[in-house]
Coordinates of C-alpha atoms in Angstrom, one line a residue:
Chain A
M477 CA 165.8 134.0 18.2
S478 CA 164.1 137.1 17.0
M479 CA 165.9 140.2 15.9
N480 CA 164.6 143.6 15.0
R481 CA 165.8 145.7 12.2
R482 CA 167.9 147.9 14.4
E483 CA 169.9 145.0 15.9
F484 CA 170.4 143.5 12.4
I485 CA 171.9 146.7 11.1
K486 CA 174.2 147.1 14.1
I487 CA 175.6 143.6 13.7
A488 CA 175.9 144.0 9.9
G489 CA 177.8 147.3 10.3
L490 CA 180.1 145.9 13.0
S491 CA 181.0 142.8 11.0
S492 CA 181.7 144.8 7.8
I493 CA 184.1 147.1 9.8
L494 CA 185.8 144.0 11.2
G495 CA 186.1 142.5 7.8
I496 CA 187.6 145.6 6.2
G497 CA 189.9 146.0 9.1
G498 CA 191.0 142.4 8.9
V499 CA 191.8 142.6 5.2
A500 CA 193.9 145.8 5.8
G501 CA 195.7 144.1 8.7
V502 CA 196.6 141.1 6.6
S503 CA 197.8 143.1 3.6
A504 CA 199.9 145.3 5.9
L505 CA 201.7 142.1 7.0
K506 CA 202.1 141.0 3.5
N507 CA 203.7 144.2 2.4
S508 CA 206.3 144.3 5.1
V509 CA 208.9 142.8 2.7
E510 CA 208.0 145.3 0.0
A511 CA 209.4 148.0 2.2
S512 CA 212.8 147.1 0.7
Q513 CA 214.4 149.9 -1.2
T514 CA 215.6 150.4 -4.7
S515 CA 218.3 152.8 -5.8
K516 CA 220.5 153.7 -8.7
N517 CA 223.9 152.1 -9.1
P518 CA 226.3 154.8 -7.7
E519 CA 228.7 154.0 -10.6
A520 CA 226.1 154.8 -13.3
L521 CA 226.8 157.5 -15.8
T522 CA 224.3 160.3 -15.4
A523 CA 223.3 163.4 -17.4
K524 CA 220.4 165.8 -17.7
R525 CA 220.2 165.1 -21.4
W526 CA 222.5 162.8 -23.3
A527 CA 223.7 163.8 -26.7
M528 CA 226.1 162.5 -29.4
V529 CA 228.3 164.2 -31.9
V530 CA 229.3 162.3 -35.1
D531 CA 232.5 163.6 -36.5
M532 CA 232.2 162.6 -40.2
S533 CA 235.9 163.3 -40.9
K534 CA 236.6 160.1 -38.9
F535 CA 234.2 157.9 -40.9
A536 CA 235.7 157.6 -44.4
S537 CA 235.3 153.9 -45.1
E538 CA 233.6 150.8 -43.9
E539 CA 236.4 149.8 -41.6
D540 CA 235.8 153.1 -39.7
F541 CA 232.1 152.7 -39.0
Q542 CA 231.5 149.0 -39.2
P543 CA 233.1 148.3 -35.7
C544 CA 230.6 150.7 -34.2
I545 CA 227.7 148.9 -35.8
D546 CA 229.0 145.5 -34.9
A547 CA 229.6 146.5 -31.3
C548 CA 226.1 147.8 -31.0
H549 CA 224.4 144.8 -32.7
R550 CA 226.4 142.3 -30.7
A551 CA 225.7 144.0 -27.4
H552 CA 221.9 144.1 -28.0
N553 CA 221.4 140.8 -29.9
V554 CA 220.2 142.6 -33.0
P555 CA 219.3 140.1 -35.7
H556 CA 221.0 140.2 -39.1
I557 CA 218.2 139.8 -41.6
T558 CA 219.2 140.2 -45.2
D559 CA 216.5 138.3 -47.2
N560 CA 214.0 141.2 -47.2
P561 CA 215.1 144.8 -46.7
K562 CA 211.8 145.7 -45.2
H563 CA 212.4 143.1 -42.4
E564 CA 215.9 144.6 -41.6
I565 CA 216.5 145.6 -38.0
K566 CA 218.7 148.6 -37.5
W567 CA 219.9 150.3 -34.4
I568 CA 222.7 152.2 -36.0
W569 CA 223.4 152.2 -39.7
P570 CA 225.1 154.2 -42.5
E571 CA 223.1 156.4 -44.8
T572 CA 223.9 158.7 -47.8
Y573 CA 223.8 162.5 -47.5
E574 CA 220.5 162.9 -49.4
H575 CA 218.7 160.4 -47.2
A576 CA 220.2 161.8 -44.0
F577 CA 219.6 165.5 -44.8
P578 CA 216.7 165.7 -47.3
G579 CA 215.8 169.1 -48.7
N580 CA 219.4 170.0 -48.7
E581 CA 220.5 168.3 -51.9
D582 CA 222.7 170.0 -54.4
E583 CA 223.7 168.4 -57.7
Y584 CA 227.0 170.3 -57.7
R585 CA 228.0 169.3 -54.2
A586 CA 231.4 167.4 -54.1
E587 CA 231.0 163.7 -54.7
K588 CA 232.8 162.8 -51.4
Y589 CA 230.0 164.4 -49.4
Q590 CA 227.3 162.7 -51.4
H591 CA 228.7 159.2 -50.6
M592 CA 229.9 159.7 -47.0
P593 CA 228.5 157.0 -44.8
F594 CA 226.6 159.1 -42.3
L595 CA 226.0 157.1 -39.2
M596 CA 222.3 157.2 -38.2
L597 CA 220.8 156.2 -34.9
C598 CA 217.8 157.2 -32.8
N599 CA 218.1 161.0 -32.2
H600 CA 216.7 160.8 -28.7
C601 CA 214.6 163.9 -29.5
E602 CA 213.8 166.5 -27.0
N603 CA 210.2 166.4 -28.2
P604 CA 209.8 162.8 -29.6
P605 CA 206.9 162.2 -31.9
C606 CA 207.1 158.5 -31.3
V607 CA 206.4 159.0 -27.6
R608 CA 203.3 161.1 -28.4
V609 CA 201.7 158.5 -30.6
C610 CA 202.5 155.4 -28.5
P611 CA 199.1 154.2 -27.1
T612 CA 200.7 152.1 -24.3
Q613 CA 203.6 154.3 -23.3
A614 CA 205.8 151.4 -24.4
T615 CA 208.1 154.1 -25.7
F616 CA 208.7 157.0 -23.4
K617 CA 211.2 159.7 -22.6
R618 CA 213.2 159.1 -19.5
K619 CA 212.9 162.3 -17.4
S620 CA 216.2 161.7 -15.7
D621 CA 218.5 161.8 -18.7
G622 CA 216.3 162.3 -21.8
I623 CA 216.8 158.9 -23.3
V624 CA 213.9 157.8 -25.5
M625 CA 213.4 154.3 -24.1
M626 CA 211.6 151.2 -25.2
D627 CA 209.7 149.0 -22.8
M628 CA 209.5 145.8 -24.8
H629 CA 207.1 144.4 -22.2
R630 CA 204.4 146.9 -23.2
C631 CA 204.9 147.1 -26.9
I632 CA 201.8 145.8 -28.8
G633 CA 203.4 146.2 -32.2
C634 CA 200.9 148.8 -33.6
R635 CA 203.8 150.6 -35.4
F636 CA 202.4 154.1 -34.8
C637 CA 205.9 155.1 -33.5
M638 CA 207.4 154.0 -36.8
A639 CA 205.0 156.3 -38.7
G640 CA 205.7 159.0 -36.2
C641 CA 209.5 158.9 -36.3
P642 CA 210.8 161.2 -39.1
Y643 CA 214.2 159.6 -39.0
G644 CA 213.3 155.9 -39.7
A645 CA 215.1 155.0 -36.5
R646 CA 212.6 152.2 -35.6
S647 CA 212.4 148.7 -36.9
F648 CA 209.6 146.2 -36.6
N649 CA 210.1 142.5 -35.9
Y650 CA 208.0 141.0 -38.7
K651 CA 209.3 137.5 -37.7
N652 CA 210.9 135.9 -34.8
P653 CA 214.4 137.5 -34.7
R654 CA 216.1 134.6 -32.8
P655 CA 217.1 132.5 -35.7
F656 CA 218.8 135.5 -37.3
I657 CA 221.1 136.1 -34.3
D658 CA 224.5 134.5 -34.7
E659 CA 224.8 132.1 -31.8
S660 CA 228.6 132.8 -31.4
K661 CA 228.0 136.5 -31.2
K662 CA 225.1 136.4 -28.8
N663 CA 225.2 138.5 -25.7
P664 CA 223.8 136.3 -22.9
E665 CA 223.4 139.3 -20.6
F666 CA 220.9 141.2 -22.8
P667 CA 217.5 139.9 -24.0
T668 CA 216.5 139.4 -27.6
R669 CA 213.1 140.6 -28.9
M670 CA 210.1 138.6 -30.0
K671 CA 208.0 138.7 -33.1
G672 CA 205.7 141.7 -33.2
V673 CA 207.5 144.4 -31.3
V674 CA 209.3 147.6 -32.5
E675 CA 212.9 148.2 -31.5
K676 CA 215.5 150.9 -31.8
C677 CA 218.6 152.3 -30.2
T678 CA 218.2 152.9 -26.4
L679 CA 221.5 154.7 -26.0
C680 CA 222.8 151.7 -24.1
Y681 CA 220.8 152.5 -21.0
E682 CA 221.9 149.1 -19.6
R683 CA 225.6 150.0 -20.1
L684 CA 225.1 153.5 -18.7
A685 CA 223.6 152.0 -15.6
K686 CA 226.8 150.0 -15.1
G687 CA 229.0 153.1 -15.7
L688 CA 230.0 152.2 -19.2
E689 CA 229.7 154.4 -22.3
P690 CA 227.5 153.2 -25.2
A691 CA 228.9 150.3 -27.2
C692 CA 229.3 152.3 -30.4
V693 CA 231.2 155.1 -28.6
E694 CA 233.5 152.6 -27.1
A695 CA 234.1 150.9 -30.5
A696 CA 234.8 154.3 -32.1
K697 CA 237.4 155.0 -29.4
E698 CA 239.1 151.7 -30.1
V699 CA 239.2 152.5 -33.9
A700 CA 240.7 155.9 -33.1
A701 CA 243.3 154.4 -30.8
K702 CA 244.4 152.1 -33.5
K703 CA 244.6 154.9 -36.0
G704 CA 246.0 157.5 -33.6
T705 CA 243.2 160.0 -34.1
T706 CA 240.4 161.3 -31.9
P707 CA 237.2 159.2 -31.8
G708 CA 234.5 159.8 -34.4
L709 CA 231.6 159.5 -31.9
I710 CA 231.6 161.8 -28.9
F711 CA 229.1 161.3 -26.1
G712 CA 228.1 163.7 -23.3
D713 CA 225.6 165.8 -21.5
L714 CA 224.0 168.5 -23.6
E715 CA 223.0 170.5 -20.5
D716 CA 226.4 170.6 -18.9
P717 CA 228.4 173.5 -20.4
N718 CA 231.7 171.8 -19.5
S719 CA 230.9 168.5 -21.2
E720 CA 232.9 167.3 -24.2
V721 CA 229.8 167.5 -26.5
R722 CA 229.2 171.2 -25.5
K723 CA 232.8 172.1 -26.1
I724 CA 232.6 170.7 -29.6
L725 CA 229.3 172.4 -30.3
S726 CA 230.7 175.7 -29.2
E727 CA 233.8 175.4 -31.5
R728 CA 232.7 173.5 -34.6
F729 CA 229.9 173.9 -37.1
T730 CA 227.4 171.1 -36.6
I731 CA 224.1 170.1 -38.2
R732 CA 221.2 168.0 -37.1
R733 CA 218.8 165.9 -39.1
K734 CA 215.5 167.7 -39.9
P735 CA 215.6 170.3 -37.1
E736 CA 212.8 172.2 -38.8
L737 CA 210.3 169.5 -37.6
G738 CA 210.8 170.7 -34.1
T739 CA 211.6 167.4 -32.6
G740 CA 214.9 168.7 -31.1
P741 CA 217.2 165.8 -32.1
S742 CA 220.2 165.2 -29.9
V743 CA 222.6 163.8 -32.5
Y744 CA 224.9 166.3 -34.1
Y745 CA 227.0 165.9 -37.2
I746 CA 230.3 167.6 -38.1
I747 CA 230.9 167.3 -41.8
Chain B
M536 CA 157.5 107.3 -13.0
Y537 CA 156.8 107.6 -16.7
N538 CA 159.6 106.4 -18.9
G539 CA 161.6 105.6 -15.7
G540 CA 164.0 103.3 -17.5
K541 CA 165.0 105.8 -20.2
I542 CA 165.4 108.6 -17.6
L543 CA 167.6 106.5 -15.4
L544 CA 169.7 105.4 -18.4
G545 CA 170.0 109.0 -19.6
L546 CA 171.1 110.1 -16.1
I547 CA 173.7 107.4 -15.9
I548 CA 175.1 108.3 -19.3
F549 CA 175.1 112.0 -18.4
I550 CA 177.0 111.4 -15.1
A551 CA 179.4 109.2 -16.8
L552 CA 180.2 111.8 -19.5
V553 CA 180.5 114.7 -17.0
T554 CA 182.8 112.7 -14.7
A555 CA 184.8 111.2 -17.6
P556 CA 187.8 113.5 -17.2
F557 CA 188.2 112.5 -13.6
W558 CA 188.0 108.8 -14.5
L559 CA 190.3 109.0 -17.4
S560 CA 193.0 111.2 -15.9
G561 CA 192.7 109.8 -12.4
K562 CA 194.8 106.8 -13.3
Q563 CA 197.8 108.9 -14.3
A564 CA 198.0 111.5 -11.6
T565 CA 200.2 114.4 -12.5
A566 CA 203.4 114.3 -10.5
K567 CA 203.6 117.0 -7.9
P568 CA 206.0 119.8 -8.9
D569 CA 209.4 119.5 -7.3
P570 CA 211.4 122.5 -8.2
K571 CA 215.1 122.0 -7.6
V572 CA 217.6 124.5 -6.2
D573 CA 220.7 122.3 -6.4
T574 CA 222.4 124.0 -9.3
P575 CA 226.2 123.9 -9.4
E576 CA 226.1 127.7 -8.9
I577 CA 224.1 127.4 -5.7
L578 CA 226.1 124.4 -4.4
K579 CA 229.3 126.4 -4.9
L580 CA 228.1 129.0 -2.4
P581 CA 228.9 128.5 1.3
E582 CA 226.0 127.1 3.3
N583 CA 225.1 130.4 5.0
E584 CA 225.0 132.4 1.8
R585 CA 222.5 130.1 0.0
Q586 CA 219.8 132.7 0.4
C587 CA 217.5 134.1 -2.3
V588 CA 216.9 137.9 -2.5
E589 CA 214.0 137.4 -0.1
S590 CA 212.8 134.6 2.1
K591 CA 211.8 131.3 0.5
A592 CA 208.2 131.7 1.5
Y593 CA 208.0 135.2 0.1
M594 CA 209.6 134.2 -3.2
K595 CA 207.3 131.2 -3.5
K596 CA 204.2 133.3 -3.2
E597 CA 205.2 136.7 -4.6
H598 CA 208.0 136.2 -7.1
M599 CA 205.7 137.1 -10.0
K600 CA 204.8 140.4 -8.5
M601 CA 208.3 141.1 -7.5
L602 CA 209.6 140.4 -11.1
N603 CA 206.9 142.8 -12.4
E604 CA 208.1 145.5 -10.0
W605 CA 211.7 144.9 -10.8
R606 CA 210.9 145.2 -14.5
D607 CA 209.2 148.6 -14.0
W608 CA 211.9 149.9 -11.7
V609 CA 214.7 149.0 -14.1
V610 CA 213.1 149.8 -17.4
R611 CA 210.9 152.7 -16.6
D612 CA 212.6 154.3 -13.5
G613 CA 216.2 153.5 -14.3
L614 CA 216.7 152.1 -10.8
T615 CA 218.9 149.0 -10.9
V616 CA 219.9 148.1 -7.4
Y617 CA 217.5 146.3 -5.0
T618 CA 218.1 146.4 -1.2
N619 CA 216.3 143.5 0.4
S620 CA 214.8 143.3 3.9
T621 CA 218.1 142.4 5.5
G622 CA 220.0 145.2 3.8
K623 CA 221.8 143.2 1.2
Q624 CA 222.0 144.7 -2.3
Y625 CA 221.3 143.0 -5.7
T626 CA 221.2 144.1 -9.3
M627 CA 217.6 143.7 -10.5
S628 CA 217.8 141.4 -13.5
L629 CA 216.0 138.2 -14.3
Q630 CA 218.7 137.2 -16.8
N631 CA 221.8 138.3 -14.9
T632 CA 220.8 137.9 -11.2
C633 CA 218.0 135.3 -10.8
M634 CA 219.2 132.9 -13.5
K635 CA 222.8 133.2 -12.5
C636 CA 222.0 131.0 -9.5
H637 CA 218.9 129.3 -10.7
S638 CA 220.6 128.1 -13.9
N639 CA 218.1 125.2 -14.2
K640 CA 215.1 126.8 -15.9
K641 CA 213.5 123.4 -16.7
K642 CA 213.6 122.1 -13.1
F643 CA 213.2 125.5 -11.4
C644 CA 210.7 127.5 -13.5
D645 CA 208.9 125.1 -15.8
E646 CA 208.3 122.5 -13.1
C647 CA 205.7 124.5 -11.3
H648 CA 204.5 126.6 -14.3
N649 CA 203.6 123.5 -16.3
Y650 CA 201.8 122.0 -13.3
A651 CA 199.9 125.2 -12.7
A652 CA 199.3 125.6 -16.5
V653 CA 200.7 129.1 -16.6
S654 CA 202.9 130.2 -19.4
P655 CA 204.7 133.5 -18.6
Y656 CA 206.2 135.0 -21.7
C657 CA 209.6 135.8 -20.0
W658 CA 211.6 133.5 -22.3
D659 CA 210.2 134.9 -25.6
C660 CA 212.8 137.6 -25.2
H661 CA 215.0 136.8 -22.2
I662 CA 217.7 134.3 -22.9
A663 CA 217.4 131.3 -20.6
P664 CA 220.6 129.8 -19.2
K665 CA 222.0 126.7 -21.0
E666 CA 220.6 123.6 -19.4
K667 CA 223.3 121.6 -17.7
E668 CA 223.1 117.9 -16.9
L669 CA 223.4 117.3 -13.2

């Protein structure tokens, strides 16, 4: 059979059109199941920008703040590493005044303020430097509610974010954290982390999605109920003028950590 | 043929070496994977509710892509509820949805993954359910 160039090109063109069409047809069939839909849990707590107020008058001693730390670390399977302070993993932790608010020291300031256990956590900044430096977008700011999130699946452990964060809110897993998690206190509903990733407070996004307040806020409420006072941690929407947080901010004098850096921290302290 | 004997001998040795893996492993054929779905959690369900989030064929073929999508939807987009092709709703979670029914990671996940020599890193972080003796 002889074929001239014109016929050959015709047949070649036709078969490639058929081929592309066929592939498209098959993949359209395959995607029919993926037309399924996703949605938010209707019970989820939502806000434009979550914020927290720490009322230091409620945190005098260890028995006031330790339940908050324990609740957080239990909920998120945070390992308890004590052998090397550099390997410590912290989501929420107490800090002295001079470490919390550097540049504001005063040798004559009353002793009780110097040694107050200021509760530190991720500030969920408005303009987070950790997000800017992350090369894989493993840490990112959620547009819906302003939470600075961690996607552990993407973290490559470069630790740029730790250098970027001016609050020391991030911890690196220098070793496998699993042996340091108390088996009896493990939360089987939340993952652990692996060696080589950075972790931090995620403002309990998994609890918010279920309609629950963050674990530390809940623990602070329990402590307050026992003592008959108001809770030391108040959580709410910074952009809602009627939220509890905004009410406190409009009435009380509050300070934030290192606001001069322009990161716009969302954690406020009443001293 | 010059040096015919040597060439033939060399060829035989070469073919024997190349095919050695087949000869050596052929005797102990790897057992075909046989993932089990008979966990107590699944058996507890009434017969007509023993349905995965999507059809068995789809899950068999596409579960890895689906898990990837679930991961991005939950972690990055904050969406937690999945509505499947029949309209039923599920919370998207490997640890709290998939493994609540498939509580037999060894017989359900590892069975095929080992056979196919794939090692997904799910369990480096996610906590696998405690293995139960059936």
